[in-house]
CSV table of C-alpha atoms in Angstrom, one decimal:
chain,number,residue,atom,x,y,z
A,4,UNK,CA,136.8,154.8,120.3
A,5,UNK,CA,133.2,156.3,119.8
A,6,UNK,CA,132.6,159.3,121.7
A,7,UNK,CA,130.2,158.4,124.3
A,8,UNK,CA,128.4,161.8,123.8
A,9,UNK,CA,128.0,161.2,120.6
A,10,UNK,CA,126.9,157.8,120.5
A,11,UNK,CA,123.0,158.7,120.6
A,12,UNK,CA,123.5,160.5,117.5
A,13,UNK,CA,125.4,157.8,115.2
A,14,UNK,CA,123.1,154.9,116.2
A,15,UNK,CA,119.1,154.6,116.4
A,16,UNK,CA,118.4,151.5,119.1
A,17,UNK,CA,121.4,149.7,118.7
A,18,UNK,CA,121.2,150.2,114.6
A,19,UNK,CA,123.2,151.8,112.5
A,20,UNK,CA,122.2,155.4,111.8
A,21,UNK,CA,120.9,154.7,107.8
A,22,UNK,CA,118.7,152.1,109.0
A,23,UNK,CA,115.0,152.6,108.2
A,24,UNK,CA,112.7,149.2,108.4
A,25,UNK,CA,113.0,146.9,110.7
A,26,UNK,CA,112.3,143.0,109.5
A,27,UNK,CA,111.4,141.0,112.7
A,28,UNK,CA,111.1,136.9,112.9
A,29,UNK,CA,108.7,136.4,115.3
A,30,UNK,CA,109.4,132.6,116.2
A,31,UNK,CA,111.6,133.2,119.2
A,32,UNK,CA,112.7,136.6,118.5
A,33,UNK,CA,109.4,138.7,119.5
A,34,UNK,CA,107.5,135.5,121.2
A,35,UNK,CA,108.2,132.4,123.2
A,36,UNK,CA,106.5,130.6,120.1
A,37,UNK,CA,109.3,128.5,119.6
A,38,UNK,CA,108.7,126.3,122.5
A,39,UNK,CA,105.0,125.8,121.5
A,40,UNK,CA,106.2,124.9,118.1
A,41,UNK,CA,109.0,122.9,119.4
A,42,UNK,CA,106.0,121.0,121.4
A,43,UNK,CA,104.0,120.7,118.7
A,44,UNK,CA,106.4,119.2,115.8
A,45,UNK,CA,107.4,116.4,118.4
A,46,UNK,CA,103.8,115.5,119.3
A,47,UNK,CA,103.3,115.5,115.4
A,48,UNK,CA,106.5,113.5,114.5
A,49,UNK,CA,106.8,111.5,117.2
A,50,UNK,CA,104.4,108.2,116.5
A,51,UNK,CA,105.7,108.1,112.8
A,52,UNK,CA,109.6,107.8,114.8
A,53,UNK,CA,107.7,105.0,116.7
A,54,UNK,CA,106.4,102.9,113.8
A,55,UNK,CA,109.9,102.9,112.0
A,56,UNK,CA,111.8,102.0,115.3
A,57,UNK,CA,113.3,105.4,115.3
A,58,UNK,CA,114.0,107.5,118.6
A,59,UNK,CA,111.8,110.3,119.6
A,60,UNK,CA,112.3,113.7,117.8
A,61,UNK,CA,114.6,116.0,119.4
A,62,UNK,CA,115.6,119.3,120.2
A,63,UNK,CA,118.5,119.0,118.7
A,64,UNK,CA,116.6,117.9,115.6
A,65,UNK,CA,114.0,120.9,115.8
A,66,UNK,CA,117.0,123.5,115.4
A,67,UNK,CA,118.7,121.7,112.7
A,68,UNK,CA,116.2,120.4,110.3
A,69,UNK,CA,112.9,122.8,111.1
A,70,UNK,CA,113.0,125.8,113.3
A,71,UNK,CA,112.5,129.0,110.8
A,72,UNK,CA,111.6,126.7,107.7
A,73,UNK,CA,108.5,126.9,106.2
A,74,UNK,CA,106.6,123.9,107.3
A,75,UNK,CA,106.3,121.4,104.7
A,76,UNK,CA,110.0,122.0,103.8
A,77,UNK,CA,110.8,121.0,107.8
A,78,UNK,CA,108.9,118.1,107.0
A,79,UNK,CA,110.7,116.9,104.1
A,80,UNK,CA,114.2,117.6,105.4
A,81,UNK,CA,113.4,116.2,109.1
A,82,UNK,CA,111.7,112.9,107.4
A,83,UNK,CA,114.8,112.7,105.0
A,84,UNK,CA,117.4,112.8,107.4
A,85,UNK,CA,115.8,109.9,108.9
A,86,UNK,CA,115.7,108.1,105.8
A,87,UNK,CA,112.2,107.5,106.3
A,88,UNK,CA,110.4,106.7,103.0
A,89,UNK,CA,106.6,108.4,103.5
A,90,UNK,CA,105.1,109.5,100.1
A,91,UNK,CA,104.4,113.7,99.4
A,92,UNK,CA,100.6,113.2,99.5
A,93,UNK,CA,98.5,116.5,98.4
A,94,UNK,CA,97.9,119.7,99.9
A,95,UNK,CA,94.5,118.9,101.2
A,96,UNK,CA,95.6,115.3,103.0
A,97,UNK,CA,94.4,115.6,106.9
A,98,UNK,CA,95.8,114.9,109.9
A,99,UNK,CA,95.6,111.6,110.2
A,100,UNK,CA,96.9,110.9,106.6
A,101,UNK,CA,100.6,109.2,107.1
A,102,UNK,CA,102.1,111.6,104.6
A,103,UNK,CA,104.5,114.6,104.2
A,104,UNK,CA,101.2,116.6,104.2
A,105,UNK,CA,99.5,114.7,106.3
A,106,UNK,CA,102.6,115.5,109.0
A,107,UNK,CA,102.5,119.2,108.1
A,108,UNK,CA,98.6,119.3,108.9
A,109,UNK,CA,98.9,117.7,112.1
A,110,UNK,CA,101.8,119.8,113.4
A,111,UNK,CA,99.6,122.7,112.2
A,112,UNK,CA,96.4,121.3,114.2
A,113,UNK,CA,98.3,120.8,117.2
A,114,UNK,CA,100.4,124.4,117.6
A,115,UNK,CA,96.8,126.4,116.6
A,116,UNK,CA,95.2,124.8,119.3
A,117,UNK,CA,97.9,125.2,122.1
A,118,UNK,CA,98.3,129.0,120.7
A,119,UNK,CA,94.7,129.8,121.2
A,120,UNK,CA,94.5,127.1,124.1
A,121,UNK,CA,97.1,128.3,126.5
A,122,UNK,CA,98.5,132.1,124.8
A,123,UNK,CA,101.4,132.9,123.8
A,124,UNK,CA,104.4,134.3,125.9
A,125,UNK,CA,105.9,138.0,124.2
A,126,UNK,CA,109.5,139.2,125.0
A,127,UNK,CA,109.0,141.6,126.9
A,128,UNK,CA,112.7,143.3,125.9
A,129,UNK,CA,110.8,142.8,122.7
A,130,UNK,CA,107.5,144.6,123.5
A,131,UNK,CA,109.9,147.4,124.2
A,132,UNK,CA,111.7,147.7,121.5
A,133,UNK,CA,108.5,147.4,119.4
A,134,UNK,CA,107.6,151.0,121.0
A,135,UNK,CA,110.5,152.1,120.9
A,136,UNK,CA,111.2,151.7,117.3
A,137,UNK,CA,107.3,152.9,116.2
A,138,UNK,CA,108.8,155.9,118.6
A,139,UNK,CA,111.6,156.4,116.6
A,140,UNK,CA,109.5,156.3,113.2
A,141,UNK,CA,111.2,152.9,111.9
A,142,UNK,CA,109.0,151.2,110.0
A,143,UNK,CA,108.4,147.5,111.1
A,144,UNK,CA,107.1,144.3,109.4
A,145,UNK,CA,107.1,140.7,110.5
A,146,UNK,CA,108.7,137.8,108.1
A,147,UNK,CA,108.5,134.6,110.0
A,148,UNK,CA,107.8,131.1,107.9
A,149,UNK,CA,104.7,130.3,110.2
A,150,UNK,CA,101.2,130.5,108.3
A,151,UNK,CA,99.8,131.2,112.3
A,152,UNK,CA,101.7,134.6,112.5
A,153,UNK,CA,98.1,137.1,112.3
A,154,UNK,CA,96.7,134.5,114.9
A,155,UNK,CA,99.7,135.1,117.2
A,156,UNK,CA,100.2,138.6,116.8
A,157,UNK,CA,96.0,139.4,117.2
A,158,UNK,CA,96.5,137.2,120.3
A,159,UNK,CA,99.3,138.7,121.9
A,160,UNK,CA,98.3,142.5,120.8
A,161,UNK,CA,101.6,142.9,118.9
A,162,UNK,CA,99.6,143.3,116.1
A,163,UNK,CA,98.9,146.9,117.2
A,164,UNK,CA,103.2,147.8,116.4
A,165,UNK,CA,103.3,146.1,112.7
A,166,UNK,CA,102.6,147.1,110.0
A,167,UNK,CA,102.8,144.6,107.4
A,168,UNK,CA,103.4,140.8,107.7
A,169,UNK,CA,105.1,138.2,104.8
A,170,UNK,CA,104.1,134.7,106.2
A,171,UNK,CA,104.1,131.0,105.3
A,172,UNK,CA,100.9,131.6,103.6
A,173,UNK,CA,102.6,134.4,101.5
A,174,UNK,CA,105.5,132.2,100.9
A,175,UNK,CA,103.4,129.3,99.3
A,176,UNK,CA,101.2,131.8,97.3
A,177,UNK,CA,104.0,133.5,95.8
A,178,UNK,CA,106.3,130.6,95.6
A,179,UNK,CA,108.9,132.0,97.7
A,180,UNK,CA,111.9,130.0,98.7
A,181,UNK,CA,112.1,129.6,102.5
A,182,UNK,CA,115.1,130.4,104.9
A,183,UNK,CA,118.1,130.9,104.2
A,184,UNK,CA,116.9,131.7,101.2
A,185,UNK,CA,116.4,135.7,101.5
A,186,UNK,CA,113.2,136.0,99.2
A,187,UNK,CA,110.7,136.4,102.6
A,188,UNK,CA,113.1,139.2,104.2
A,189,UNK,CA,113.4,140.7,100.5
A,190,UNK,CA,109.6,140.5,100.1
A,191,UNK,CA,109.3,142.5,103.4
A,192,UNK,CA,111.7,145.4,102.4
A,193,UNK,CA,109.6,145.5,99.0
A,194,UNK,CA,106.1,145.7,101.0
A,195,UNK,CA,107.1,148.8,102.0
A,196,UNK,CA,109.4,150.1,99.4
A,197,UNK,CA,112.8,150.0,101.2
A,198,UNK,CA,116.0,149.1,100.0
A,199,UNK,CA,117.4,146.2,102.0
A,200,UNK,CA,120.6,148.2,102.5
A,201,UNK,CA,118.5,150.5,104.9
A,202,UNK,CA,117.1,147.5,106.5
A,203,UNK,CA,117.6,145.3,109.6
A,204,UNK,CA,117.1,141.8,109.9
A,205,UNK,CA,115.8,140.8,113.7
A,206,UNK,CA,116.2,136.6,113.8
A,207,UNK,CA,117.3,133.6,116.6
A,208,UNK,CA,117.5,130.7,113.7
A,209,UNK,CA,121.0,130.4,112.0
A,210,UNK,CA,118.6,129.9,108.7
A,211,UNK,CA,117.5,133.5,109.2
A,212,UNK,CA,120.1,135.2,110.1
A,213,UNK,CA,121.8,133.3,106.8
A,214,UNK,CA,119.1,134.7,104.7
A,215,UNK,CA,119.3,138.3,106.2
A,216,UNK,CA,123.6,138.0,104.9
A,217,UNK,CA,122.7,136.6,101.8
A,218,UNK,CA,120.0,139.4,101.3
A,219,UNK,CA,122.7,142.1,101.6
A,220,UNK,CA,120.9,143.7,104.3
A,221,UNK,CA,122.1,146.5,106.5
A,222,UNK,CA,122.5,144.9,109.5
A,223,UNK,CA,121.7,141.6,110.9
A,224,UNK,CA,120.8,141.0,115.0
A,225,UNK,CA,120.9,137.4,115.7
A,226,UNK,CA,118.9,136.3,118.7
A,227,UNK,CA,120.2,134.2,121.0
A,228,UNK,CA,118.1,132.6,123.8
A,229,UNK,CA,119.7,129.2,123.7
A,230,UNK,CA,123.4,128.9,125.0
A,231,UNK,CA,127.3,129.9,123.7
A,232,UNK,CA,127.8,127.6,121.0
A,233,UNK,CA,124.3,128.8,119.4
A,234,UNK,CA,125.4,132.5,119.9
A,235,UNK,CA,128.4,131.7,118.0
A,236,UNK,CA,127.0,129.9,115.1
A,237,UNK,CA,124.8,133.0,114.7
A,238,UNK,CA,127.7,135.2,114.0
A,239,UNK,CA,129.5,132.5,111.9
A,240,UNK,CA,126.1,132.8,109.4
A,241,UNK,CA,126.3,136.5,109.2
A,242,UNK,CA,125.0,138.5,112.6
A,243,UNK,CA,126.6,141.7,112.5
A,244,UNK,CA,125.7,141.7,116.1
A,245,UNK,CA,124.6,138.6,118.8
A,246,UNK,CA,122.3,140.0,121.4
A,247,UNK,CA,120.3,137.4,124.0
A,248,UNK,CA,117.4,140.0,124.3
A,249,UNK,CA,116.0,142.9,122.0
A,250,UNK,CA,116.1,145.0,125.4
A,251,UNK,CA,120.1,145.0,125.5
A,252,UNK,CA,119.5,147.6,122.3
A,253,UNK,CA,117.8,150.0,124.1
């Protein structure tokens, strides 16, 4: 058993003592953004369900099919799994277009204006680990698959704790593979020059926490907000740890 007295000295904010960069989804891990996008996917999927007879989308279907995907890729696999035949379109198809793209730039419409419309809810266990870790002189970037993370960090003043950001508009631009692929998390370490082995992966979606295993990282914190059997299947894709708030580090 760990030496209480000791303790302070063999781990850094719940991390093991080598760790140096912290990697942080931001999707439900620092924000309340996953509700918004939860909103905002149903509201885009919704009347394409309706015109093939199909039930509404579901929350059940946001965990398993989009939440921490890059976009078009929760697109294509929520569409699919519906057996919905709508054609791939192109990248610059609008909203109203009844296409893969077209269903991608109307989710994207929708959650920009509810972001900017009605704010965005932070953590505040988060918040605090945030200072705490600039505190402590970890380094710490944001990886999360939305192309609106600068709006949501500028409008929630997190912005003022990162230091770098890998987003969906860096996955598209350098053709990165989304979660559970690890390429994102890997492009993070790289930003700042870190070896993933001294590197912690911060994420709520079982897709993340996947990628931060298959990534070889340090450490791996799974996030749960939701309820047991989610906490579980965290640790079955590779949490070293399952915490329900960033606070419970401290």
């Amino acid at each position: 058993m760990t030496d209480p007295s000791t303790a302070s000295t063999e781990r850094r904010l719940g991390l093991p003592p080598h760790i140096r960069l912290c990697l942080f989804d931001l999707d439900g891990v620092l924000t309340d953004t996953a509700s918004v996008h939860r909103a905002a996917w149903g509201a885009a999927f919704d009347p394409v369900l309706k015109a093939h007879g199909q039930p509404e989308f579901t929350d059940q279907d946001y965990d398993e099919y989009v939440d921490g995907k890059p976009r078009l890729d929760g697109v294509r696999d929520f569409i699919n799994s519906r057996h919905i035949d709508l054609p791939e379109g192109k990248d610059d198809d609008g909203p109203d277009a009844d296409t893969m793209h077209g269903i991608a730039a109307r989710k994207n419409d929708d959650v920009l204006a509810r972001i900017h419309r009605d704010g965005v809810k932070v953590f505040e266990g988060s918040r605090r680990y945030l200072e705490a870790a600039r505190q402590n002189g970890l380094r710490r970037v944001v990886v999360s698959s939305s192309a609106n993370t600068v709006d949501v960090l500028k409008v929630t003043g997190l912005d003022v704790f990162i230091e770098g950001e890998i987003d969906g508009n860096t996955i598209i631009a350098r053709h990165l593979h989304g979660k559970p692929a690890p390429d994102s998390f890997l492009a993070g370490a790289e930003l700042l020059g870190i070896d993933p082995a001294d590197a912690v992966v911060f994420e709520d979606a079982t897709a993340g926490v996947e990628a931060g295993h298959r990534g070889a990282f340090g450490y791996v914190v799974g996030v749960n907000r939701q309820d047991q059997a989610h906490g579980e299947d965290l640790a079955k894709h590779g949490a070293s740890v399952v915490v329900t708030d960033l606070g419970e580090l401290l």
